[in-house]
Amino acid sequence: MMDPEQQFIQAVDLLKRGELVAFPTETVYGLGASVFCEEAIQKIFTVKGRPSDNPLIVHVGKLEDVFLLASNIPQRFYDLAAKFWPGPLTMVLERRSEVPSIVSAGQPTIAVRMPSHPLALKLIQGVGKPLVAPSANLSGRPSPTHAADVFEDLQDLVPLILDGGECSVGIESTVIDLTREPPAILRPGSITREEIESLIGSLVNLAGAQDPIRSPGMKYRHYAPKAKVHLVLHKEHLPSAPQYLLSSEELPSAIVFNRRNFYSHLRQADRLGVSEIVIYCDSQIQKDVGLMNRIFRSSGKNG
Ligand code: TXA
Ligand code: MG
């Protein structure tokens, strides 16, 4: 076993040589590659089994990194970055032509975010280049929130997984498209629409809460365990003896879940080999738009 400092040095070296490294962020673990290394980025799609039309997020270590990636940057970007970066907010901007188009799956835009996890920031700074990173799971599986989850999906497929403990947020970043006027949320997360609107004014609603052309990722079944998921929104609709019950409030024989540990419980259900998961959401948790989106999608519905 290498100590964490040796692992870090190896991670920087691997990334500089065009290899992949999984690393922690505050949202979920990411599978990283250097942004200007097309071959490495191609490997990300192969390793994850990711559809080639699903664009990737670029992780920056400092604000100026964005100038390498995007052009015609609107004032709103600076306002949002000042308030929410480093943190779980991804912004879609116009892509510079120097950035390989494979990063954005051919789209003329680029998604950027500055993570707040200290190890993620240190890694980006160590490599000296922004890192492309999707969630470090096999495509379609729940996102990883522990190094062990990454290990479960990718142990034979990536040379190194950095361990930064449990992710503190637990669901992926909020994605906002700043190339449209007014801007629109493409993927809800822990930073809410209300928080964003209080800073930059009204956002537009996308038809059906998502737009498959502009945010291809949202059209795929996602975040799903192997078990069949039943969502229950009213306590009186709970089945009498569910095999595996996740509940947002204390109930007899239920496992209490929250935003941080939701994916982890889905993975645990798979490890136990359960065939059905019942998820009860009380009225309080139903207000968490980001978490409810993931819960709907884990049950095979678009939320
Ligand atoms: O919290 C997160 O965002 C995590 C951590 C690792 O940073 N990353 C993550 O990446 O969730 P991924 O690849 O699993 O999801 C990226 C999402 C997809 O829904 C994708 O369609 C959208 O961001 N996206 C990326 N680039 C885009 C672009 N140029 N235009 C529109 N949507 C984009
Ligand atoms: Mg993902």
mmCIF file of C-alpha atoms and ligand atoms in Angstrom:
data_model
loop_
_atom_site.group_PDB
_atom_site.id
_atom_site.type_symbol
_atom_site.label_atom_id
_atom_site.label_comp_id
_atom_site.label_asym_id
_atom_site.label_seq_id
_atom_site.Cartn_x
_atom_site.Cartn_y
_atom_site.Cartn_z
ATOM 1 C CA MET A 1 0.000 0.000 0.000
ATOM 2 C CA MET A 2 1.277 3.441 -0.920
ATOM 3 C CA ASP A 3 0.732 6.291 1.504
ATOM 4 C CA PRO A 4 -1.653 9.084 0.427
ATOM 5 C CA GLU A 5 1.162 11.467 -0.524
ATOM 6 C CA GLN A 6 2.805 8.879 -2.810
ATOM 7 C CA GLN A 7 -0.602 8.116 -4.333
ATOM 8 C CA PHE A 8 -1.131 11.785 -5.018
ATOM 9 C CA ILE A 9 2.221 12.064 -6.804
ATOM 10 C CA GLN A 10 1.345 8.996 -8.861
ATOM 11 C CA ALA A 11 -2.069 10.461 -9.708
ATOM 12 C CA VAL A 12 -0.516 13.666 -11.062
ATOM 13 C CA ASP A 13 1.965 11.632 -13.090
ATOM 14 C CA LEU A 14 -0.729 9.342 -14.554
ATOM 15 C CA LEU A 15 -2.938 12.262 -15.559
ATOM 16 C CA LYS A 16 -0.030 14.080 -17.200
ATOM 17 C CA ARG A 17 0.705 10.900 -19.185
ATOM 18 C CA GLY A 18 -2.882 10.669 -20.487
ATOM 19 C CA GLU A 19 -4.150 8.018 -18.074
ATOM 20 C CA LEU A 20 -7.354 8.133 -16.029
ATOM 21 C CA VAL A 21 -7.543 8.689 -12.262
ATOM 22 C CA ALA A 22 -10.674 8.575 -10.091
ATOM 23 C CA PHE A 23 -10.777 11.298 -7.450
ATOM 24 C CA PRO A 24 -13.161 12.658 -4.814
ATOM 25 C CA THR A 25 -15.235 15.812 -5.179
ATOM 26 C CA GLU A 26 -17.747 17.190 -2.671
ATOM 27 C CA THR A 27 -20.655 15.951 -4.840
ATOM 28 C CA VAL A 28 -19.646 12.467 -6.060
ATOM 29 C CA TYR A 29 -16.384 10.820 -7.148
ATOM 30 C CA GLY A 30 -15.181 11.784 -10.626
ATOM 31 C CA LEU A 31 -13.241 9.878 -13.287
ATOM 32 C CA GLY A 32 -10.605 12.380 -14.367
ATOM 33 C CA ALA A 33 -8.576 13.017 -17.511
ATOM 34 C CA SER A 34 -6.582 16.017 -18.644
ATOM 35 C CA VAL A 35 -8.822 18.292 -20.755
ATOM 36 C CA PHE A 36 -6.415 18.678 -23.679
ATOM 37 C CA CYS A 37 -5.720 14.936 -23.981
ATOM 38 C CA GLU A 38 -8.206 13.550 -26.502
ATOM 39 C CA GLU A 39 -7.060 9.961 -26.158
ATOM 40 C CA ALA A 40 -7.608 9.997 -22.414
ATOM 41 C CA ILE A 41 -11.054 11.504 -22.873
ATOM 42 C CA GLN A 42 -11.934 8.794 -25.370
ATOM 43 C CA LYS A 43 -10.939 6.259 -22.673
ATOM 44 C CA ILE A 44 -13.474 7.810 -20.281
ATOM 45 C CA PHE A 45 -16.314 7.034 -22.687
ATOM 46 C CA THR A 46 -15.021 3.496 -23.223
ATOM 47 C CA VAL A 47 -14.394 2.671 -19.560
ATOM 48 C CA LYS A 48 -17.771 3.963 -18.374
ATOM 49 C CA GLY A 49 -19.721 2.617 -21.331
ATOM 50 C CA ARG A 50 -20.918 6.191 -21.766
ATOM 51 C CA PRO A 51 -22.987 7.164 -24.831
ATOM 52 C CA SER A 52 -20.798 9.284 -27.111
ATOM 53 C CA ASP A 53 -23.390 12.092 -27.328
ATOM 54 C CA ASN A 54 -23.234 12.832 -23.580
ATOM 55 C CA PRO A 55 -20.903 15.806 -22.891
ATOM 56 C CA LEU A 56 -18.479 16.022 -19.955
ATOM 57 C CA ILE A 57 -17.890 18.636 -17.256
ATOM 58 C CA VAL A 58 -14.480 20.334 -17.029
ATOM 59 C CA HIS A 59 -13.190 20.893 -13.482
ATOM 60 C CA VAL A 60 -11.071 23.993 -12.941
ATOM 61 C CA GLY A 61 -8.734 24.888 -10.086
ATOM 62 C CA LYS A 62 -8.883 28.663 -10.507
ATOM 63 C CA LEU A 63 -11.195 31.145 -12.203
ATOM 64 C CA GLU A 64 -8.673 32.010 -14.928
ATOM 65 C CA ASP A 65 -8.746 28.386 -16.142
ATOM 66 C CA VAL A 66 -12.180 29.160 -17.574
ATOM 67 C CA PHE A 67 -10.618 31.635 -20.026
ATOM 68 C CA LEU A 68 -8.806 28.677 -21.657
ATOM 69 C CA LEU A 69 -12.088 26.887 -22.180
ATOM 70 C CA ALA A 70 -14.842 29.408 -22.880
ATOM 71 C CA SER A 71 -15.409 32.604 -24.846
ATOM 72 C CA ASN A 72 -17.973 35.444 -24.657
ATOM 73 C CA ILE A 73 -18.313 34.801 -20.925
ATOM 74 C CA PRO A 74 -21.366 36.672 -19.592
ATOM 75 C CA GLN A 75 -21.372 38.786 -16.403
ATOM 76 C CA ARG A 76 -23.724 36.246 -14.806
ATOM 77 C CA PHE A 77 -20.937 33.691 -14.843
ATOM 78 C CA TYR A 78 -18.772 35.941 -12.648
ATOM 79 C CA ASP A 79 -21.658 36.699 -10.289
ATOM 80 C CA LEU A 80 -22.468 33.012 -9.847
ATOM 81 C CA ALA A 81 -18.814 31.981 -9.520
ATOM 82 C CA ALA A 82 -18.215 34.639 -6.854
ATOM 83 C CA LYS A 83 -21.060 33.227 -4.773
ATOM 84 C CA PHE A 84 -21.007 29.472 -5.421
ATOM 85 C CA TRP A 85 -17.421 28.522 -6.381
ATOM 86 C CA PRO A 86 -15.690 26.481 -5.316
ATOM 87 C CA GLY A 87 -18.809 24.324 -5.010
ATOM 88 C CA PRO A 88 -21.498 22.182 -6.661
ATOM 89 C CA LEU A 89 -22.515 24.511 -9.502
ATOM 90 C CA THR A 90 -21.703 23.702 -13.150
ATOM 91 C CA MET A 91 -22.103 26.452 -15.745
ATOM 92 C CA VAL A 92 -22.523 25.906 -19.492
ATOM 93 C CA LEU A 93 -20.730 28.515 -21.627
ATOM 94 C CA GLU A 94 -19.602 28.942 -25.258
ATOM 95 C CA ARG A 95 -16.709 26.552 -25.994
ATOM 96 C CA ARG A 96 -13.390 27.816 -27.335
ATOM 97 C CA SER A 97 -12.339 26.022 -30.498
ATOM 98 C CA GLU A 98 -9.015 24.982 -28.860
ATOM 99 C CA VAL A 99 -10.921 22.629 -26.536
ATOM 100 C CA PRO A 100 -11.313 19.170 -28.102
ATOM 101 C CA SER A 101 -14.924 18.807 -29.252
ATOM 102 C CA ILE A 102 -15.055 15.263 -27.804
ATOM 103 C CA VAL A 103 -15.243 16.918 -24.343
ATOM 104 C CA SER A 104 -18.614 18.394 -25.261
ATOM 105 C CA ALA A 105 -19.705 15.474 -27.444
ATOM 106 C CA GLY A 106 -19.545 17.826 -30.420
ATOM 107 C CA GLN A 107 -21.682 20.600 -28.931
ATOM 108 C CA PRO A 108 -20.538 24.223 -29.306
ATOM 109 C CA THR A 109 -20.746 24.679 -25.521
ATOM 110 C CA ILE A 110 -18.606 23.712 -22.529
ATOM 111 C CA ALA A 111 -19.658 22.875 -18.958
ATOM 112 C CA VAL A 112 -17.301 24.111 -16.202
ATOM 113 C CA ARG A 113 -17.187 23.795 -12.435
ATOM 114 C CA MET A 114 -14.701 24.424 -9.621
ATOM 115 C CA PRO A 115 -15.058 21.648 -7.029
ATOM 116 C CA SER A 116 -14.542 22.462 -3.346
ATOM 117 C CA HIS A 117 -13.048 19.146 -2.189
ATOM 118 C CA PRO A 118 -9.450 19.986 -1.165
ATOM 119 C CA LEU A 119 -8.026 16.864 -2.810
ATOM 120 C CA ALA A 120 -9.775 17.669 -6.113
ATOM 121 C CA LEU A 121 -8.405 21.215 -6.088
ATOM 122 C CA LYS A 122 -4.920 20.006 -5.173
ATOM 123 C CA LEU A 123 -5.023 17.448 -7.998
ATOM 124 C CA ILE A 124 -6.073 19.979 -10.655
ATOM 125 C CA GLN A 125 -3.370 22.344 -9.455
ATOM 126 C CA GLY A 126 -0.798 19.528 -9.419
ATOM 127 C CA VAL A 127 -1.567 18.575 -13.026
ATOM 128 C CA GLY A 128 -1.608 22.257 -13.985
ATOM 129 C CA LYS A 129 -4.533 21.708 -16.370
ATOM 130 C CA PRO A 130 -8.302 21.490 -15.901
ATOM 131 C CA LEU A 131 -9.642 17.942 -15.565
ATOM 132 C CA VAL A 132 -12.565 16.490 -17.437
ATOM 133 C CA ALA A 133 -14.544 14.262 -15.071
ATOM 134 C CA PRO A 134 -17.879 12.496 -15.266
ATOM 135 C CA SER A 135 -19.109 10.626 -12.203
ATOM 136 C CA ALA A 136 -16.821 7.611 -11.636
ATOM 137 C CA ASN A 137 -19.479 4.910 -12.035
ATOM 138 C CA LEU A 138 -20.335 2.568 -14.871
ATOM 139 C CA SER A 139 -22.907 4.334 -17.029
ATOM 140 C CA GLY A 140 -26.416 3.942 -15.610
ATOM 141 C CA ARG A 141 -25.354 2.897 -12.089
ATOM 142 C CA PRO A 142 -25.792 5.068 -8.977
ATOM 143 C CA SER A 143 -22.985 7.630 -8.690
ATOM 144 C CA PRO A 144 -20.153 6.771 -6.259
ATOM 145 C CA THR A 145 -19.926 8.657 -2.965
ATOM 146 C CA HIS A 146 -17.107 6.564 -1.425
ATOM 147 C CA ALA A 147 -13.827 5.319 -2.898
ATOM 148 C CA ALA A 148 -15.134 1.771 -2.323
ATOM 149 C CA ASP A 149 -18.060 2.471 -4.684
ATOM 150 C CA VAL A 150 -15.638 3.470 -7.435
ATOM 151 C CA PHE A 151 -13.607 0.362 -6.698
ATOM 152 C CA GLU A 152 -16.738 -1.777 -7.085
ATOM 153 C CA ASP A 153 -17.428 -0.429 -10.607
ATOM 154 C CA LEU A 154 -13.977 0.368 -12.009
ATOM 155 C CA GLN A 155 -11.273 -1.551 -10.113
ATOM 156 C CA ASP A 156 -10.007 -3.405 -13.164
ATOM 157 C CA LEU A 157 -10.541 -0.505 -15.537
ATOM 158 C CA VAL A 158 -8.588 2.430 -14.038
ATOM 159 C CA PRO A 159 -4.999 2.486 -12.728
ATOM 160 C CA LEU A 160 -5.670 4.581 -9.591
ATOM 161 C CA ILE A 161 -8.541 5.594 -7.319
ATOM 162 C CA LEU A 162 -7.760 8.385 -4.825
ATOM 163 C CA ASP A 163 -9.613 8.078 -1.509
ATOM 164 C CA GLY A 164 -10.949 11.339 -0.066
ATOM 165 C CA GLY A 165 -13.575 9.879 2.263
ATOM 166 C CA GLU A 166 -17.328 10.199 1.902
ATOM 167 C CA CYS A 167 -18.643 12.958 -0.391
ATOM 168 C CA SER A 168 -20.354 15.616 1.690
ATOM 169 C CA VAL A 169 -23.077 16.627 -0.807
ATOM 170 C CA GLY A 170 -23.926 13.198 -2.211
ATOM 171 C CA ILE A 171 -25.697 14.156 -5.478
ATOM 172 C CA GLU A 172 -24.194 15.672 -8.625
ATOM 173 C CA SER A 173 -23.819 19.419 -9.175
ATOM 174 C CA THR A 174 -26.578 21.739 -10.339
ATOM 175 C CA VAL A 175 -26.066 22.404 -14.077
ATOM 176 C CA ILE A 176 -27.134 25.796 -15.453
ATOM 177 C CA ASP A 177 -27.012 26.834 -19.110
ATOM 178 C CA LEU A 178 -25.785 30.433 -19.385
ATOM 179 C CA THR A 179 -25.766 30.400 -23.199
ATOM 180 C CA ARG A 180 -29.514 30.936 -23.303
ATOM 181 C CA GLU A 181 -31.413 34.035 -22.373
ATOM 182 C CA PRO A 182 -32.810 33.756 -19.756
ATOM 183 C CA PRO A 183 -30.598 30.965 -18.391
ATOM 184 C CA ALA A 184 -32.071 27.551 -17.548
ATOM 185 C CA ILE A 185 -31.304 24.775 -15.089
ATOM 186 C CA LEU A 186 -30.471 21.611 -17.034
ATOM 187 C CA ARG A 187 -29.942 19.401 -13.968
ATOM 188 C CA PRO A 188 -31.163 20.292 -10.454
ATOM 189 C CA GLY A 189 -28.768 19.815 -7.529
ATOM 190 C CA SER A 190 -28.074 21.025 -4.024
ATOM 191 C CA ILE A 191 -27.758 24.658 -5.145
ATOM 192 C CA THR A 192 -31.398 25.572 -5.736
ATOM 193 C CA ARG A 193 -33.162 27.555 -8.418
ATOM 194 C CA GLU A 194 -34.241 30.065 -5.730
ATOM 195 C CA GLU A 195 -30.642 30.656 -4.617
ATOM 196 C CA ILE A 196 -29.595 31.253 -8.230
ATOM 197 C CA GLU A 197 -32.580 33.487 -9.058
ATOM 198 C CA SER A 198 -31.965 35.664 -6.021
ATOM 199 C CA LEU A 199 -28.584 36.476 -7.556
ATOM 200 C CA ILE A 200 -29.202 36.733 -11.331
ATOM 201 C CA GLY A 201 -32.996 37.025 -11.734
ATOM 202 C CA SER A 202 -35.597 34.713 -13.259
ATOM 203 C CA LEU A 203 -34.626 31.504 -14.994
ATOM 204 C CA VAL A 204 -36.660 29.918 -17.758
ATOM 205 C CA ASN A 205 -38.488 26.603 -17.354
ATOM 206 C CA LEU A 206 -37.529 23.978 -19.850
ATOM 207 C CA ALA A 207 -40.368 21.930 -21.301
ATOM 208 C CA GLY A 208 -40.676 18.732 -19.267
ATOM 209 C CA ALA A 209 -37.919 19.948 -16.917
ATOM 210 C CA GLN A 210 -35.250 18.871 -19.385
ATOM 211 C CA ASP A 211 -34.103 19.334 -22.918
ATOM 212 C CA PRO A 212 -32.550 16.273 -24.575
ATOM 213 C CA ILE A 213 -30.861 18.365 -27.255
ATOM 214 C CA ARG A 214 -29.034 20.722 -24.905
ATOM 215 C CA SER A 215 -28.456 18.349 -21.987
ATOM 216 C CA PRO A 216 -28.103 14.906 -23.513
ATOM 217 C CA GLY A 217 -27.229 13.325 -20.169
ATOM 218 C CA MET A 218 -30.735 13.775 -18.846
ATOM 219 C CA LYS A 219 -32.372 11.492 -21.408
ATOM 220 C CA TYR A 220 -30.654 8.320 -20.246
ATOM 221 C CA ARG A 221 -31.817 6.073 -17.408
ATOM 222 C CA HIS A 222 -29.550 7.019 -14.578
ATOM 223 C CA TYR A 223 -28.648 6.525 -10.993
ATOM 224 C CA ALA A 224 -30.391 3.169 -11.070
ATOM 225 C CA PRO A 225 -29.788 0.148 -8.854
ATOM 226 C CA LYS A 226 -30.378 -3.363 -10.188
ATOM 227 C CA ALA A 227 -33.472 -3.706 -7.997
ATOM 228 C CA LYS A 228 -36.860 -2.408 -9.058
ATOM 229 C CA VAL A 229 -37.601 0.868 -7.262
ATOM 230 C CA HIS A 230 -41.060 1.868 -6.022
ATOM 231 C CA LEU A 231 -41.557 5.441 -4.974
ATOM 232 C CA VAL A 232 -44.172 6.166 -2.269
ATOM 233 C CA LEU A 233 -45.246 9.760 -1.599
ATOM 234 C CA HIS A 234 -48.088 9.093 0.863
ATOM 235 C CA LYS A 235 -47.543 7.000 3.955
ATOM 236 C CA GLU A 236 -50.900 5.209 3.577
ATOM 237 C CA HIS A 237 -49.662 3.770 0.265
ATOM 238 C CA LEU A 238 -46.732 1.942 1.870
ATOM 239 C CA PRO A 239 -46.807 -1.831 1.269
ATOM 240 C CA SER A 240 -47.101 -3.940 4.449
ATOM 241 C CA ALA A 241 -43.685 -5.677 4.557
ATOM 242 C CA PRO A 242 -41.289 -4.231 1.979
ATOM 243 C CA GLN A 243 -38.043 -6.130 1.384
ATOM 244 C CA TYR A 244 -35.842 -3.017 1.610
ATOM 245 C CA LEU A 245 -37.425 0.213 2.784
ATOM 246 C CA LEU A 246 -35.684 3.557 2.526
ATOM 247 C CA SER A 247 -37.542 6.332 4.285
ATOM 248 C CA SER A 248 -36.874 10.035 4.752
ATOM 249 C CA GLU A 249 -38.382 9.804 8.245
ATOM 250 C CA GLU A 250 -38.079 7.268 11.066
ATOM 251 C CA LEU A 251 -40.416 4.306 10.433
ATOM 252 C CA PRO A 252 -40.397 0.763 11.860
ATOM 253 C CA SER A 253 -37.853 -1.409 9.948
ATOM 254 C CA ALA A 254 -36.912 1.462 7.601
ATOM 255 C CA ILE A 255 -33.448 2.731 6.768
ATOM 256 C CA VAL A 256 -33.483 6.506 7.078
ATOM 257 C CA PHE A 257 -31.863 8.232 4.092
ATOM 258 C CA ASN A 258 -30.938 11.766 3.111
ATOM 259 C CA ARG A 259 -29.294 13.525 0.175
ATOM 260 C CA ARG A 260 -25.793 12.635 1.288
ATOM 261 C CA ASN A 261 -26.282 8.874 1.649
ATOM 262 C CA PHE A 262 -29.034 8.136 -0.910
ATOM 263 C CA TYR A 263 -26.791 6.624 -3.614
ATOM 264 C CA SER A 264 -24.897 4.688 -0.995
ATOM 265 C CA HIS A 265 -28.099 2.966 0.159
ATOM 266 C CA LEU A 266 -29.006 2.066 -3.438
ATOM 267 C CA ARG A 267 -25.608 0.444 -3.851
ATOM 268 C CA GLN A 268 -25.990 -1.370 -0.528
ATOM 269 C CA ALA A 269 -29.327 -2.806 -1.715
ATOM 270 C CA ASP A 270 -27.573 -4.183 -4.790
ATOM 271 C CA ARG A 271 -24.823 -5.717 -2.643
ATOM 272 C CA LEU A 272 -27.490 -7.454 -0.582
ATOM 273 C CA GLY A 273 -29.120 -8.675 -3.781
ATOM 274 C CA VAL A 274 -32.583 -7.320 -2.982
ATOM 275 C CA SER A 275 -34.999 -7.348 -5.906
ATOM 276 C CA GLU A 276 -37.287 -4.523 -4.793
ATOM 277 C CA ILE A 277 -36.635 -1.231 -3.035
ATOM 278 C CA VAL A 278 -39.426 0.929 -1.642
ATOM 279 C CA ILE A 279 -38.551 4.597 -1.147
ATOM 280 C CA TYR A 280 -40.840 6.681 1.032
ATOM 281 C CA CYS A 281 -40.447 10.463 0.721
ATOM 282 C CA ASP A 282 -42.213 12.676 3.241
ATOM 283 C CA SER A 283 -43.459 16.159 2.359
ATOM 284 C CA GLN A 284 -40.281 17.759 3.690
ATOM 285 C CA ILE A 285 -37.917 15.823 1.414
ATOM 286 C CA GLN A 286 -40.292 16.303 -1.532
ATOM 287 C CA LYS A 287 -39.177 19.957 -1.512
ATOM 288 C CA ASP A 288 -35.588 18.912 -2.332
ATOM 289 C CA VAL A 289 -35.854 19.204 -6.133
ATOM 290 C CA GLY A 290 -32.348 17.854 -6.783
ATOM 291 C CA LEU A 291 -32.733 14.770 -4.622
ATOM 292 C CA MET A 292 -36.280 14.088 -5.896
ATOM 293 C CA ASN A 293 -34.957 14.225 -9.476
ATOM 294 C CA ARG A 294 -32.462 11.438 -8.634
ATOM 295 C CA ILE A 295 -35.104 9.422 -6.786
ATOM 296 C CA PHE A 296 -37.517 9.637 -9.743
ATOM 297 C CA ARG A 297 -34.775 8.665 -12.136
ATOM 298 C CA SER A 298 -33.629 5.725 -10.003
ATOM 299 C CA SER A 299 -37.190 4.439 -10.260
ATOM 300 C CA GLY A 300 -37.009 4.694 -14.060
ATOM 301 C CA LYS A 301 -39.154 7.811 -14.330
ATOM 302 C CA ASN A 302 -37.975 11.186 -15.539
ATOM 303 C CA GLY A 303 -38.403 13.728 -12.780
HETATM 304 O O1 TXA B 1 -21.144 16.891 -9.473
HETATM 305 C C1 TXA B 1 -20.851 16.654 -10.647
HETATM 306 O O2 TXA B 1 -21.194 17.386 -11.589
HETATM 307 C C2 TXA B 1 -20.013 15.392 -10.926
HETATM 308 C C3 TXA B 1 -18.644 15.570 -10.270
HETATM 309 C C4 TXA B 1 -17.686 14.466 -10.621
HETATM 310 O O3 TXA B 1 -18.133 16.839 -10.587
HETATM 311 N N1 TXA B 1 -19.917 15.143 -12.325
HETATM 312 C C5 TXA B 1 -20.973 14.677 -13.061
HETATM 313 O O4 TXA B 1 -20.646 14.429 -14.384
HETATM 314 O O5 TXA B 1 -22.076 14.490 -12.607
HETATM 315 P P1 TXA B 1 -21.579 13.566 -15.349
HETATM 316 O O6 TXA B 1 -20.770 13.393 -16.575
HETATM 317 O O7 TXA B 1 -22.024 12.342 -14.647
HETATM 318 O O8 TXA B 1 -22.781 14.513 -15.681
HETATM 319 C C6 TXA B 1 -22.592 15.650 -16.498
HETATM 320 C C7 TXA B 1 -23.920 16.276 -16.833
HETATM 321 C C8 TXA B 1 -24.698 15.478 -17.861
HETATM 322 O O9 TXA B 1 -26.089 15.535 -17.556
HETATM 323 C C9 TXA B 1 -24.390 16.226 -19.155
HETATM 324 O O10 TXA B 1 -25.367 16.064 -20.154
HETATM 325 C C10 TXA B 1 -24.294 17.667 -18.655
HETATM 326 O O11 TXA B 1 -23.677 17.572 -17.389
HETATM 327 N N2 TXA B 1 -23.436 18.472 -19.542
HETATM 328 C C11 TXA B 1 -22.087 18.423 -19.648
HETATM 329 N N3 TXA B 1 -21.640 19.274 -20.590
HETATM 330 C C12 TXA B 1 -22.731 19.895 -21.090
HETATM 331 C C13 TXA B 1 -22.934 20.874 -22.105
HETATM 332 N N4 TXA B 1 -21.922 21.382 -22.799
HETATM 333 N N5 TXA B 1 -24.197 21.261 -22.354
HETATM 334 C C14 TXA B 1 -25.226 20.746 -21.640
HETATM 335 N N6 TXA B 1 -25.112 19.808 -20.681
HETATM 336 C C15 TXA B 1 -23.878 19.379 -20.407
HETATM 337 MG MG MG B 2 -23.044 10.670 -14.081
#
